[in-house]
Structures are given as C-alpha cells and as structure tokens.
Amino acid sequence: MKKRNIFKHLFLFCLLAMTVALSNPTGHTTVSAASKASYKIINKKTTKRNNKLTARYLYQLPQLKGKSAAVKKINRSLKLITKQHSTASDLFDALKNSPYSYYSGEYFYITKCKVTYNKKGYVCFKFTCDWMAGGVHNGWEYGLTYRLKDGKKLEIQDVVSGDDYTIKQKIASAYSQKVSSAGYSPIMQKDCSEFQFYIKSANKVVVCFGPYQPMGGNGHTSVTIKGKLK
C-alpha cells in the first residue's frame, strides 16, 4: 500500500515537472524578460541654411532592443510615426516662400523623447514637441504606450477604467477643474481614439492637449486621471 502511494506521488511530481518544462522549454523565467524593455534613443536630425534662414529638425526615435516579434512590431510602429513628422527640408521649402522668410533667425521642429513607464509588461514614451515656423510658436506633448508581450499600441480605454462615455467624463471633469469648464463639451464630443496620453505610474495617466486646447486657445495643457494598470 505504501509503495503504491510512493509511486502515485512520484508520478504526479513527474507530470508536474513535464508540464512546467513544456510551458517554458528554454528553462528561463519568461515573466521578468517581458516585464521591462531594453531600449535606445536615436537622434535623427538635419539642418538647412540659406542666407538668413535656418531650418533645424530633431526627432528622438526610441527603439527597443531584441529580436522578438513583439519588439519588431513596436519598432515598426515607432518608425512609422516618425515618418509622419516634417523634416528640416520640408520646413525650409515651405518657409522660403512664406511671408516670414525675410526674418533672420532659426525655424525648428524639435521632438524629444523620455520613457515615463517601463515595468509590468508595458513601456511608455513621452514626446515633447517644440515647433516654430513663422507666426505662432507651438509646443505640445503626446505619448505612445505599448504592451510588451504582443507589441500592441494601447489606447486610452486600455489604461483607464470604464466605457468610452465614462472615460470622456473623467477627462472632461479633470479639465474643467484644472483649466476651464468651456472645455467640457468639446472633450465629450471627441472619440476616445483621439486622446493623447502617457503613463506616469500604474495608477496615473496624463492626458495631453495642445498646441490648441479644447476650447480653442493656444498652448499645451495636461490633466492627470486615475489609471487601471496593476
């Protein structure tokens, strides 16, 4: 009887060991590997000059290190977004024919990147933009957040609790308290996919507005609401 119990326990132990081995064939811990990203930030910059006119472009492009499918997906997404920005050549060509081209000085489009959250399987990049191409000087912020296990680019619904209407209410209420109640209605009319944000901590999400605010004013503004990441 005792021998049967010994064999029974030995069989269960072997079965458990096989299950663990099959779920993680490399023998390495997978949680820690996917919990935090290793990355580098590349300075992509150009400058063009002609007489008194100078156009300067800088974009800090983050790229994750690694060869997994998720890492490649995230890096492709980040590169694609970079291509949507103007370059120094674009600025220069537009400015030399503008009413402001006779002014001496420098025109620029500067985008700097900082990682604000990099743990528990997520990485978030905050971008700070500074733009001057004649006329009004604009500055604004936006964020890009990715899930490391599959490379998904997250939307506001992925990091804040509630349905779309509730999420917009949270943002509009925070904006009304911090900036102006005039922004409540324009925010409620937005689609959730339009909100720019970055993660400050697991329970703090910063929603960014600018260079033009919801009630029509110029200037960068941000509000912080409660996040839902564990």
Tab-separated table of C-alpha atoms in Angstrom:
chain	number	residue	atom	x	y	z
A	1	MET	CA	0.000	0.000	0.000
A	2	LYS	CA	2.818	2.348	0.934
A	3	LYS	CA	4.615	1.509	-2.316
A	4	ARG	CA	1.511	2.460	-4.313
A	5	ASN	CA	1.391	5.848	-2.565
A	6	ILE	CA	5.082	6.424	-3.254
A	7	PHE	CA	4.643	5.590	-6.945
A	8	LYS	CA	1.497	7.747	-7.104
A	9	HIS	CA	3.297	10.797	-5.670
A	10	LEU	CA	6.323	10.182	-7.894
A	11	PHE	CA	4.060	10.019	-10.963
A	12	LEU	CA	2.315	13.291	-10.017
A	13	PHE	CA	5.665	15.005	-9.436
A	14	CYS	CA	6.973	13.907	-12.841
A	15	LEU	CA	3.753	15.039	-14.515
A	16	LEU	CA	4.049	18.484	-12.902
A	17	ALA	CA	7.696	18.794	-13.939
A	18	MET	CA	6.825	17.893	-17.542
A	19	THR	CA	4.037	20.487	-17.601
A	20	VAL	CA	6.399	23.230	-16.414
A	21	ALA	CA	9.064	22.197	-18.922
A	22	LEU	CA	6.636	22.201	-21.839
A	23	SER	CA	5.237	25.613	-20.897
A	24	ASN	CA	8.769	27.051	-20.693
A	25	PRO	CA	11.064	24.901	-22.851
A	26	THR	CA	14.075	27.208	-22.502
A	27	GLY	CA	14.175	26.768	-18.743
A	28	HIS	CA	14.397	30.540	-18.241
A	29	THR	CA	11.954	32.811	-16.450
A	30	THR	CA	9.725	34.499	-19.007
A	31	VAL	CA	7.948	36.973	-16.716
A	32	SER	CA	10.988	39.106	-15.934
A	33	ALA	CA	12.106	39.089	-19.573
A	34	ALA	CA	8.794	40.598	-20.726
A	35	SER	CA	8.225	42.872	-17.748
A	36	LYS	CA	10.690	45.572	-18.786
A	37	ALA	CA	12.024	46.798	-22.119
A	38	SER	CA	15.614	47.486	-23.048
A	39	TYR	CA	15.825	50.410	-25.461
A	40	LYS	CA	17.922	53.098	-27.089
A	41	ILE	CA	17.008	56.604	-28.293
A	42	ILE	CA	18.343	57.678	-31.689
A	43	ASN	CA	18.776	61.355	-32.575
A	44	LYS	CA	17.514	61.897	-36.129
A	45	LYS	CA	18.492	65.436	-37.060
A	46	THR	CA	19.106	67.663	-40.076
A	47	THR	CA	19.764	71.378	-40.607
A	48	LYS	CA	19.392	73.515	-43.746
A	49	ARG	CA	20.642	77.091	-44.189
A	50	ASN	CA	20.250	79.736	-46.866
A	51	ASN	CA	21.287	83.361	-46.260
A	52	LYS	CA	19.404	84.435	-43.134
A	53	LEU	CA	17.091	81.421	-42.957
A	54	THR	CA	17.898	78.292	-40.949
A	55	ALA	CA	15.644	75.258	-40.556
A	56	ARG	CA	16.529	72.720	-37.861
A	57	TYR	CA	14.913	69.341	-37.278
A	58	LEU	CA	15.438	66.916	-34.404
A	59	TYR	CA	13.425	63.807	-33.621
A	60	GLN	CA	14.446	61.427	-30.856
A	61	LEU	CA	13.394	57.996	-32.086
A	62	PRO	CA	13.126	55.259	-29.430
A	63	GLN	CA	13.871	51.687	-30.488
A	64	LEU	CA	13.590	48.564	-28.360
A	65	LYS	CA	16.444	46.077	-28.230
A	66	GLY	CA	15.666	42.469	-29.102
A	67	LYS	CA	14.516	40.244	-31.945
A	68	SER	CA	11.104	39.023	-30.792
A	69	ALA	CA	8.007	39.533	-32.937
A	70	ALA	CA	6.609	41.981	-30.358
A	71	VAL	CA	9.784	44.092	-30.321
A	72	LYS	CA	9.854	44.243	-34.140
A	73	LYS	CA	6.190	45.267	-34.202
A	74	ILE	CA	6.777	48.085	-31.699
A	75	ASN	CA	9.851	49.362	-33.537
A	76	ARG	CA	7.948	49.399	-36.854
A	77	SER	CA	5.170	51.419	-35.213
A	78	LEU	CA	7.629	53.942	-33.785
A	79	LYS	CA	9.389	54.367	-37.139
A	80	LEU	CA	6.090	54.825	-38.964
A	81	ILE	CA	5.068	57.626	-36.611
A	82	THR	CA	8.446	59.316	-37.162
A	83	LYS	CA	7.809	59.422	-40.936
A	84	GLN	CA	4.684	61.487	-40.313
A	85	HIS	CA	6.787	64.394	-38.996
A	86	SER	CA	8.121	67.205	-41.146
A	87	THR	CA	11.866	67.292	-41.792
A	88	ALA	CA	14.162	70.314	-41.916
A	89	SER	CA	13.927	70.200	-45.730
A	90	ASP	CA	10.127	70.315	-45.567
A	91	LEU	CA	10.277	73.279	-43.207
A	92	PHE	CA	12.848	75.117	-45.292
A	93	ASP	CA	10.992	74.659	-48.581
A	94	ALA	CA	7.767	75.908	-47.025
A	95	LEU	CA	9.393	78.827	-45.226
A	96	LYS	CA	11.412	80.273	-48.083
A	97	ASN	CA	8.157	81.149	-49.835
A	98	SER	CA	6.308	82.275	-46.705
A	99	PRO	CA	5.662	85.866	-45.510
A	100	TYR	CA	8.113	85.203	-42.663
A	101	SER	CA	11.081	84.176	-44.818
A	102	TYR	CA	12.661	87.666	-44.717
A	103	TYR	CA	13.193	87.398	-40.953
A	104	SER	CA	16.613	86.326	-39.780
A	105	GLY	CA	16.781	83.556	-37.226
A	106	GLU	CA	16.039	79.882	-36.834
A	107	TYR	CA	12.950	77.809	-37.550
A	108	PHE	CA	12.708	74.411	-35.970
A	109	TYR	CA	10.756	71.261	-35.220
A	110	ILE	CA	12.199	69.593	-32.115
A	111	THR	CA	10.766	66.383	-30.636
A	112	LYS	CA	12.413	64.950	-27.523
A	113	CYS	CA	11.608	61.557	-26.056
A	114	LYS	CA	11.574	60.297	-22.478
A	115	VAL	CA	10.477	56.941	-21.039
A	116	THR	CA	7.904	57.550	-18.290
A	117	TYR	CA	6.899	53.944	-17.539
A	118	ASN	CA	8.784	50.709	-18.141
A	119	LYS	CA	7.604	47.856	-15.957
A	120	LYS	CA	4.998	45.121	-15.509
A	121	GLY	CA	4.944	44.340	-19.214
A	122	TYR	CA	4.417	47.881	-20.539
A	123	VAL	CA	6.632	50.640	-21.906
A	124	CYS	CA	5.521	54.239	-22.404
A	125	PHE	CA	7.289	57.006	-24.339
A	126	LYS	CA	6.528	60.680	-23.712
A	127	PHE	CA	7.305	63.074	-26.572
A	128	THR	CA	7.757	66.820	-26.016
A	129	CYS	CA	7.471	68.928	-29.175
A	130	ASP	CA	8.671	72.462	-29.871
A	131	TRP	CA	7.759	73.999	-33.223
A	132	MET	CA	8.454	77.371	-34.796
A	133	ALA	CA	7.956	78.033	-38.488
A	134	GLY	CA	6.911	81.650	-38.573
A	135	GLY	CA	3.919	83.087	-36.781
A	136	VAL	CA	2.755	81.355	-33.595
A	137	HIS	CA	5.293	79.308	-31.611
A	138	ASN	CA	3.708	75.963	-30.675
A	139	GLY	CA	4.579	73.402	-28.022
A	140	TRP	CA	2.797	70.186	-27.110
A	141	GLU	CA	3.210	66.695	-25.665
A	142	TYR	CA	1.952	63.256	-26.583
A	143	GLY	CA	2.635	59.687	-25.567
A	144	LEU	CA	2.902	56.194	-27.042
A	145	THR	CA	2.311	53.145	-24.851
A	146	TYR	CA	2.943	49.531	-25.862
A	147	ARG	CA	2.298	46.114	-24.334
A	148	LEU	CA	5.486	44.080	-24.447
A	149	LYS	CA	4.008	40.601	-24.750
A	150	ASP	CA	2.418	41.214	-28.141
A	151	GLY	CA	3.524	44.706	-29.242
A	152	LYS	CA	0.032	46.199	-29.097
A	153	LYS	CA	-0.154	50.013	-29.129
A	154	LEU	CA	-2.548	50.921	-26.321
A	155	GLU	CA	-5.448	53.363	-26.449
A	156	ILE	CA	-6.907	55.313	-23.537
A	157	GLN	CA	-9.515	52.561	-22.971
A	158	ASP	CA	-6.689	50.100	-22.253
A	159	VAL	CA	-5.286	52.112	-19.347
A	160	VAL	CA	-8.369	53.800	-17.799
A	161	SER	CA	-11.416	52.021	-16.364
A	162	GLY	CA	-14.920	52.498	-17.759
A	163	ASP	CA	-16.727	52.627	-21.080
A	164	ASP	CA	-15.975	55.349	-23.633
A	165	TYR	CA	-18.532	57.785	-22.203
A	166	THR	CA	-17.283	57.333	-18.630
A	167	ILE	CA	-13.648	57.797	-19.681
A	168	LYS	CA	-14.504	61.032	-21.503
A	169	GLN	CA	-16.384	62.242	-18.420
A	170	LYS	CA	-13.303	61.650	-16.271
A	171	ILE	CA	-11.101	63.606	-18.671
A	172	ALA	CA	-13.619	66.423	-19.154
A	173	SER	CA	-14.170	66.803	-15.390
A	174	ALA	CA	-10.423	66.945	-14.693
A	175	TYR	CA	-10.001	69.510	-17.483
A	176	SER	CA	-12.867	71.661	-16.190
A	177	GLN	CA	-11.377	71.723	-12.694
A	178	LYS	CA	-7.827	72.494	-13.811
A	179	VAL	CA	-8.276	74.660	-16.918
A	180	SER	CA	-11.755	75.760	-17.941
A	181	SER	CA	-15.323	74.474	-17.883
A	182	ALA	CA	-15.543	75.670	-21.508
A	183	GLY	CA	-13.558	72.596	-22.499
A	184	TYR	CA	-16.068	70.081	-21.097
A	185	SER	CA	-18.368	69.918	-24.119
A	186	PRO	CA	-15.590	69.765	-26.781
A	187	ILE	CA	-13.940	66.899	-24.888
A	188	MET	CA	-17.202	64.956	-24.642
A	189	GLN	CA	-17.600	65.262	-28.420
A	190	LYS	CA	-14.235	63.614	-29.104
A	191	ASP	CA	-13.708	59.974	-29.940
A	192	CYS	CA	-11.610	58.089	-27.380
A	193	SER	CA	-9.063	57.225	-30.086
A	194	GLU	CA	-8.233	60.943	-30.381
A	195	PHE	CA	-6.847	61.329	-26.849
A	196	GLN	CA	-3.090	61.613	-26.482
A	197	PHE	CA	-1.688	60.325	-23.192
A	198	TYR	CA	1.261	58.856	-21.377
A	199	ILE	CA	1.538	56.725	-18.253
A	200	LYS	CA	3.165	58.366	-15.258
A	201	SER	CA	2.658	55.429	-12.881
A	202	ALA	CA	0.438	52.338	-12.695
A	203	ASN	CA	-2.478	54.422	-11.423
A	204	LYS	CA	-1.722	57.796	-13.046
A	205	VAL	CA	-2.432	58.589	-16.691
A	206	VAL	CA	-1.612	62.032	-18.095
A	207	VAL	CA	-3.927	63.171	-20.912
A	208	CYS	CA	-2.349	65.814	-23.170
A	209	PHE	CA	-3.941	68.729	-25.022
A	210	GLY	CA	-2.213	71.133	-27.357
A	211	PRO	CA	-0.977	73.048	-29.107
A	212	TYR	CA	-4.649	74.004	-29.427
A	213	GLN	CA	-6.831	73.370	-26.398
A	214	PRO	CA	-10.398	72.010	-26.433
A	215	MET	CA	-11.941	75.466	-26.016
A	216	GLY	CA	-9.826	76.852	-28.848
A	217	GLY	CA	-6.916	78.508	-27.034
A	218	ASN	CA	-3.250	78.068	-27.905
A	219	GLY	CA	-0.825	76.343	-25.547
A	220	HIS	CA	-0.058	72.978	-24.021
A	221	THR	CA	-2.195	71.633	-21.180
A	222	SER	CA	-2.363	68.241	-19.486
A	223	VAL	CA	-4.592	66.640	-16.846
A	224	THR	CA	-3.991	63.559	-14.721
A	225	ILE	CA	-6.652	60.891	-14.177
A	226	LYS	CA	-6.627	57.520	-12.439
A	227	GLY	CA	-5.221	54.571	-14.400
A	228	LYS	CA	-6.021	50.869	-14.092
A	229	LEU	CA	-2.715	49.078	-14.711
A	230	LYS	CA	-1.904	46.622	-11.948
